[in-house]
Each structure stands twice: as C-alpha cells, then as structure tokens.
PDB file of C-alpha atoms in Angstrom:
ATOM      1  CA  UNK E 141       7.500  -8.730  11.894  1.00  0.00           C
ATOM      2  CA  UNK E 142       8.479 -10.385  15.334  1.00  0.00           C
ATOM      3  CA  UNK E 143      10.354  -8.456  18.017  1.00  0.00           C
ATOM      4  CA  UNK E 144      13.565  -9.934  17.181  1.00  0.00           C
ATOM      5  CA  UNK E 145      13.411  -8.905  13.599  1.00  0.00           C
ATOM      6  CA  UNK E 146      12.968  -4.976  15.039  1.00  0.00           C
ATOM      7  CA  UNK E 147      15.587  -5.462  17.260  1.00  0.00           C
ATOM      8  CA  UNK E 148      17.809  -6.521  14.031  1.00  0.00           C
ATOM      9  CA  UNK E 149      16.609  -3.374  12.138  1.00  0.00           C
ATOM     10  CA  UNK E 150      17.198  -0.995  15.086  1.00  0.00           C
ATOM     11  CA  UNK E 151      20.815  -2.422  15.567  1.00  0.00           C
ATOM     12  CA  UNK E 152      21.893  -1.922  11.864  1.00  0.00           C
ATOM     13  CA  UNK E 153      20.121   1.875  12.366  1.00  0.00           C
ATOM     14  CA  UNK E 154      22.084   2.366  15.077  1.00  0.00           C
ATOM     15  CA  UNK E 155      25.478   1.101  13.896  1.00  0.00           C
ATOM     16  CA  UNK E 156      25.066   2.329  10.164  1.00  0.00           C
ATOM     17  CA  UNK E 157      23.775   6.472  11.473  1.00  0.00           C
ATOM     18  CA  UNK E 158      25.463   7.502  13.844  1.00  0.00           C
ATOM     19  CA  UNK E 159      23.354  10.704  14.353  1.00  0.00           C
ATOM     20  CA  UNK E 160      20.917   7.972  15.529  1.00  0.00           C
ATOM     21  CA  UNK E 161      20.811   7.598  19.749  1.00  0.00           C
ATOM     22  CA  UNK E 162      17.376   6.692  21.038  1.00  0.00           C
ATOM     23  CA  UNK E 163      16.964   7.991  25.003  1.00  0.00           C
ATOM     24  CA  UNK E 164      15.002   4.544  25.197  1.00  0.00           C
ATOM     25  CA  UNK E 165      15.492   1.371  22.767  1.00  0.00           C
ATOM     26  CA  UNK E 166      13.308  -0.915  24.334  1.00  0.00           C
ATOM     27  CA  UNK E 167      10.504   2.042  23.641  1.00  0.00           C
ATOM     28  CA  UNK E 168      11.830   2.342  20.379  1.00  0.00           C
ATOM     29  CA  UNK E 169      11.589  -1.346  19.717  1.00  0.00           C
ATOM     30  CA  UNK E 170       7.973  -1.430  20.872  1.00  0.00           C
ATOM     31  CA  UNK E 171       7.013   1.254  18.875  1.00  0.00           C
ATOM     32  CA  UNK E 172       8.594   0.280  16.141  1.00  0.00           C
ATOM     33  CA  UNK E 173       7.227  -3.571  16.855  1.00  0.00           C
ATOM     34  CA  UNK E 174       3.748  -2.186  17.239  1.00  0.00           C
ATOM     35  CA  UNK E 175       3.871  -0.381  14.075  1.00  0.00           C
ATOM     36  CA  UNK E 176       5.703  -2.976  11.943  1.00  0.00           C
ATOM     37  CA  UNK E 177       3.538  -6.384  13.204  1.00  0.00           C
ATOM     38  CA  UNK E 178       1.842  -6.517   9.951  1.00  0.00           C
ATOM     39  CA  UNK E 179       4.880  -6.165   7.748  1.00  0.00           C
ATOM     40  CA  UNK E 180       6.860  -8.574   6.422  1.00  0.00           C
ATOM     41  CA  UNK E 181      10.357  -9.103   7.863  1.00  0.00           C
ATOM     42  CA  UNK E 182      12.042 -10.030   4.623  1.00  0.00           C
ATOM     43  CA  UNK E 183      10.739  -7.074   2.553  1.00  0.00           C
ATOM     44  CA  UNK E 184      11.599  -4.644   5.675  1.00  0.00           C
ATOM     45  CA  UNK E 185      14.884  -5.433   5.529  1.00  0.00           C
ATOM     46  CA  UNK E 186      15.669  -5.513   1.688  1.00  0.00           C
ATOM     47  CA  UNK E 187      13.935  -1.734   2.345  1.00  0.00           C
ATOM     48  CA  UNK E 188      16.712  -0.918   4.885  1.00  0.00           C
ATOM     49  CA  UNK E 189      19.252  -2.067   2.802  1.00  0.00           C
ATOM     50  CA  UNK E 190      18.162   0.194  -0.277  1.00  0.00           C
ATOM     51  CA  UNK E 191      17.921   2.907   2.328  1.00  0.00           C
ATOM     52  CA  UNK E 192      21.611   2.924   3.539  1.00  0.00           C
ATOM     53  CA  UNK E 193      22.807   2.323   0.359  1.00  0.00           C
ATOM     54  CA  UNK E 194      21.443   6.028  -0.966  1.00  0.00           C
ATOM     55  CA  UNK E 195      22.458   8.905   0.048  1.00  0.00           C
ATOM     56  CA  UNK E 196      20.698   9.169   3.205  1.00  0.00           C
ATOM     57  CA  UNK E 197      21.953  11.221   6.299  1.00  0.00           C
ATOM     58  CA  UNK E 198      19.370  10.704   8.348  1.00  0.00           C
ATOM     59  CA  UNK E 199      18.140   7.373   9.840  1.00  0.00           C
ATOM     60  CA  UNK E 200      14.612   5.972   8.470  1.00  0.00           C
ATOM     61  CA  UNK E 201      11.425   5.964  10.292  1.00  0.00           C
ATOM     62  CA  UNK E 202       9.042   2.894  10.043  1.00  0.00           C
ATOM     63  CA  UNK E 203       6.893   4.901   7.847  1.00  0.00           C
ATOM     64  CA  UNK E 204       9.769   5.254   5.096  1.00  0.00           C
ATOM     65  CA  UNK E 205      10.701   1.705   5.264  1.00  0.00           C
ATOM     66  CA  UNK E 206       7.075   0.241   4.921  1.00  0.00           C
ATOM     67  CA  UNK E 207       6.280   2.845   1.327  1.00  0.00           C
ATOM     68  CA  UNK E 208      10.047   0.851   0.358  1.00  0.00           C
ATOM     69  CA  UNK E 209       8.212  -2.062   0.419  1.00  0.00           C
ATOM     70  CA  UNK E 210       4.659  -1.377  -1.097  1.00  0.00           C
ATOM     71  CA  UNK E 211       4.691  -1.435  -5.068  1.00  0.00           C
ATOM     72  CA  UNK E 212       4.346   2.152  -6.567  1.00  0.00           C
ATOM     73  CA  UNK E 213       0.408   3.044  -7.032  1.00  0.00           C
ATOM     74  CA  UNK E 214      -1.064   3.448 -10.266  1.00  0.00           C
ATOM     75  CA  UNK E 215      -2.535   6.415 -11.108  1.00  0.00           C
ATOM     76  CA  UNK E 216      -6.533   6.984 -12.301  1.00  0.00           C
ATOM     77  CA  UNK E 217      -5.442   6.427 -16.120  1.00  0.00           C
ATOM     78  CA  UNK E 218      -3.320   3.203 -15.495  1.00  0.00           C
ATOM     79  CA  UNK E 219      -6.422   1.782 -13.205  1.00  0.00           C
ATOM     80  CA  UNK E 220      -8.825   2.790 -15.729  1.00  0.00           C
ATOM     81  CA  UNK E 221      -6.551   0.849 -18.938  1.00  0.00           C
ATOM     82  CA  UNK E 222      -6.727  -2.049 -16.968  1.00  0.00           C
ATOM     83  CA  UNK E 223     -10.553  -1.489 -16.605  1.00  0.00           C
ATOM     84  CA  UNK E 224     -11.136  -0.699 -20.181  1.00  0.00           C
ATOM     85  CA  UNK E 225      -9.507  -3.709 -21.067  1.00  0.00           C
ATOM     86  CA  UNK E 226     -11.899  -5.556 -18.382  1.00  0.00           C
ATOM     87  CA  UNK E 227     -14.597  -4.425 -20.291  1.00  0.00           C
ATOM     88  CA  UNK E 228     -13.708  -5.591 -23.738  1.00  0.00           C
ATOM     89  CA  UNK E 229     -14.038  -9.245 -22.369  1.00  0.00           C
ATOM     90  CA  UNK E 230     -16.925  -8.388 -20.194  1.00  0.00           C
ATOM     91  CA  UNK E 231     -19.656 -10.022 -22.067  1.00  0.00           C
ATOM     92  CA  UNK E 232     -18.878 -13.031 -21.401  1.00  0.00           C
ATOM     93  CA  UNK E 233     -15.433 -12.797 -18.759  1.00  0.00           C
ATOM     94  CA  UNK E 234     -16.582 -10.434 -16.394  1.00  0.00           C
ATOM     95  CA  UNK E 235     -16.212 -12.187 -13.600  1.00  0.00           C
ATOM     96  CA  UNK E 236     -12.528 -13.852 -14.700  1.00  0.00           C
ATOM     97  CA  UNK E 237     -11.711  -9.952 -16.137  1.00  0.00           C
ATOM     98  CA  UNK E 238     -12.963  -8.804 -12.471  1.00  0.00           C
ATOM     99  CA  UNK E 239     -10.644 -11.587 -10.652  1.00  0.00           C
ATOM    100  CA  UNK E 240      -7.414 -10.121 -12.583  1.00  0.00           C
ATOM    101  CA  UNK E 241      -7.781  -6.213 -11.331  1.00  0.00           C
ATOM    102  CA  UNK E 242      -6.178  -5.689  -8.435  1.00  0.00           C
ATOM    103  CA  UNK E 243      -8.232  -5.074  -5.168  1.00  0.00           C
ATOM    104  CA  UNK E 244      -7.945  -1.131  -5.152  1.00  0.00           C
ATOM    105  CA  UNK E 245      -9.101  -1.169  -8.814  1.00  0.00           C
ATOM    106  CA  UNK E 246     -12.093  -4.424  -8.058  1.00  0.00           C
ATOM    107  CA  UNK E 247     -13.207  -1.689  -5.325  1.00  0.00           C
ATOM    108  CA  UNK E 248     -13.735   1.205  -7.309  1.00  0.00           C
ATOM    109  CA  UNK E 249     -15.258  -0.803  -9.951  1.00  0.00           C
ATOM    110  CA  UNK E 250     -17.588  -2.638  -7.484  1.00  0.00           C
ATOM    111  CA  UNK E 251     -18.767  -5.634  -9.334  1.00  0.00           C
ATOM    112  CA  UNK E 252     -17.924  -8.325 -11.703  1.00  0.00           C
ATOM    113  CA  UNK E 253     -21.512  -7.256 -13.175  1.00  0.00           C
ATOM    114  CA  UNK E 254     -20.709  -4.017 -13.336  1.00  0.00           C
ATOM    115  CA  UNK E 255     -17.945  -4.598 -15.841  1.00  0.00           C
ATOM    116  CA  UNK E 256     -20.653  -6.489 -17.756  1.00  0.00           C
ATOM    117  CA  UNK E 257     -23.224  -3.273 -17.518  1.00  0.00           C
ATOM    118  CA  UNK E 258     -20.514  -1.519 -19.481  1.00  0.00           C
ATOM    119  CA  UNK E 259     -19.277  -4.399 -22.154  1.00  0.00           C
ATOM    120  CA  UNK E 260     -23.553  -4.598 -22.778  1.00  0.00           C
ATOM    121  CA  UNK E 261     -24.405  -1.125 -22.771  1.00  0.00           C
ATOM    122  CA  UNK E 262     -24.495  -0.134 -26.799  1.00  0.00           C
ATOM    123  CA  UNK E 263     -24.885   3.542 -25.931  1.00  0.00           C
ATOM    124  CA  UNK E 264     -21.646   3.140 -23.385  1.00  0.00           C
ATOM    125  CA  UNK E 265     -19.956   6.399 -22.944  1.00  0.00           C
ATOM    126  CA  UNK E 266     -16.035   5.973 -22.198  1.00  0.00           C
ATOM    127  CA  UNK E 267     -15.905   9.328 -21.164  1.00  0.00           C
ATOM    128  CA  UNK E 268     -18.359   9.351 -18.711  1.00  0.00           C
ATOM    129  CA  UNK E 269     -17.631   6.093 -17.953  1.00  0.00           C
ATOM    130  CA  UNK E 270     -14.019   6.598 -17.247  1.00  0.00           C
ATOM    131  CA  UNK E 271     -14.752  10.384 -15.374  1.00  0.00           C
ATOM    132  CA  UNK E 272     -16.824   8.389 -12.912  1.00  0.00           C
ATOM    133  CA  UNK E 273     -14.537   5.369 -12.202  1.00  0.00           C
ATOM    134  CA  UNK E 274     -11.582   7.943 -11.956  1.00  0.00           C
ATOM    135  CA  UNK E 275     -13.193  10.048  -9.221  1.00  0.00           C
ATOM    136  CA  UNK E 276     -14.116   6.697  -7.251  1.00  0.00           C
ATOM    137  CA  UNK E 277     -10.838   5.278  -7.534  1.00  0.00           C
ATOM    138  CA  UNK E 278      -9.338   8.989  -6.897  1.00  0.00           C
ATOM    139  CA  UNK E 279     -11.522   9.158  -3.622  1.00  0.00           C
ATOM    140  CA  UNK E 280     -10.291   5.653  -2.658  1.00  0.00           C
ATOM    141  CA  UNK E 281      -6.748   6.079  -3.135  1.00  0.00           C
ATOM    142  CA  UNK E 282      -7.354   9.104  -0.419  1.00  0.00           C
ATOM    143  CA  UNK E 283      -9.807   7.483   1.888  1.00  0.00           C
ATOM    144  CA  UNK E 284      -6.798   4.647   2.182  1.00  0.00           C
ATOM    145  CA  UNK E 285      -3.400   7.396   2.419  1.00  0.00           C
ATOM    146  CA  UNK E 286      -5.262   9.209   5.459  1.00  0.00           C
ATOM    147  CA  UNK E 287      -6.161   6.069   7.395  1.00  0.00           C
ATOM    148  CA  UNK E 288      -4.990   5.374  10.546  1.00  0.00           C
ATOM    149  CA  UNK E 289      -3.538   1.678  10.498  1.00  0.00           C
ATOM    150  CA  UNK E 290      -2.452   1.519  14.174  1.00  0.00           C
ATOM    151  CA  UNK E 291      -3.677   3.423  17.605  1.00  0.00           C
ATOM    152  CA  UNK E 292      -0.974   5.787  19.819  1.00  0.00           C
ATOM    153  CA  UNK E 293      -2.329   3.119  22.290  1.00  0.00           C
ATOM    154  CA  UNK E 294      -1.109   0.344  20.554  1.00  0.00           C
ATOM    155  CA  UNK E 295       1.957   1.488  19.877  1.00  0.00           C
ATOM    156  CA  UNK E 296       2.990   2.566  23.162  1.00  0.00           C
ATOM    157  CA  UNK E 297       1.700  -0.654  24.825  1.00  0.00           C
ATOM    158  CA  UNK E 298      -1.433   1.074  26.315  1.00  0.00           C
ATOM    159  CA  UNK E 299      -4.097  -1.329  24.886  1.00  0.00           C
ATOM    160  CA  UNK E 300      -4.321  -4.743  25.261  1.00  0.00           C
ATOM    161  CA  UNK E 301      -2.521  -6.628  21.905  1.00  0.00           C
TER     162      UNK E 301
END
C-alpha cells in the first residue's frame, strides 16, 4: 500500500469510530504504512468496509484488516485431500499434481518426486503417510503464525527502508 492509501484508511477510521483519536497521525500513518507496504490497497479497503459494516465498536488495527484479506487456512485434513488426490496421478503427473497444491501444502510435501515415492510405493501406508504430512504441515502452519513479518525499527522509521 502507498502512504496515501493509509492516509485514506486512517481518515474513514477516524470519521466512521469516533472512540478513535490518535495523540499523533502522522505516527500512526507511518506505522500503519510500515506495516501495510506489502498489502494490497484494494483488498485493504474492501476489509475496512466489511469491518464497519459489522457490529464493531472498536476501530481495527492493521493486524485485523490484513487476516480480512488472507483466504481462510485449510486445516491438516483439507491439505492432506488435496495431497491424496496428488498422489493418485502421481505416477505419471507428479510434477503437474505438485504445480496445483498451493505453496503451504508444495512445502510440507517437499517434492514433486515425493508425491511420486507415494503413487509408486505398493506397500504405501495412508496412515502413516498422512500422520507424517499432517505434523509437517501442522508445524508449518505455526512456524508461519509466530513470524515476525516487520521490525519495531521499521515501523517506527528507525531503520533505513
């Protein structure tokens, strides 16, 4: 998002909560600047406008508007159907039924030859198979929620951009 687009966002905060009064809005638009650069504009907004429209007394941090945007996350089972079905054209498609995952599930799995390991294997254990994948893509899906995207620095303008 540019600067401008933050400023937008801040103004409709401000005029649509009342409750909401920054002490300093040019430190509120470079924080919020900082921590929205790598959003996009477009799908920050349509968030905003779903979030004034519920019932919402409280104004929205950048964090709330950014999960808006991002699709909901599938869970281990949902990952693992699409895997499954990977597999069942993995002889031959692995690397076309590897393209098609999406990248959280293509990381877990790790390979377009691992899908072809499984579809080859004739003693292949789902079970197993599925217990492992599901703690990988379990361990993942943590790894990603507890990392940091952006410094303090950053956002406060302390570092260089």
């Amino acid at each position: 998002m540019t600067r401008d687009e933050v400023k937008q966002i801040v103004m409709v905060i401000t005029y649509t909560f009342p409750n909401f009064k920054p002490d300093d809005v040019s430190m509120l638009i470079n924080a919020w600047a900082a921590i929205l650069a790598d959003e996009d504009g477009k799908a920050i907004e349509q968030a905003l406008i779903r979030y004034c429209k519920s019932d919402n007394s409280f104004a929205p941090s950048p964090g709330v508007l950014i999960e808006m945007t991002k699709p909901a996350q599938m869970n281990e089972m949902e990952a693992w159907s699409l895997v499954r079905k990977a597999i069942s054209n993995g002889y031959y498609g692995a690397e076309e039924e590897y393209a098609k995952l999406p990248d959280d599930v293509k990381r877990a799995v790790g390979s377009p030859s691992q899908l072809r390991a499984w579809a080859m294997d004739s003693g292949f254990n789902e079970g197993v198979a599925m217990s492992q994948f599901q703690r990988v893509y379990r361990t993942q899906q943590e790894r990603e929620a507890t990392k940091p995207a952006i410094s303090v620095g950053k956002v406060l303008g302390l570092e260089d951009k």
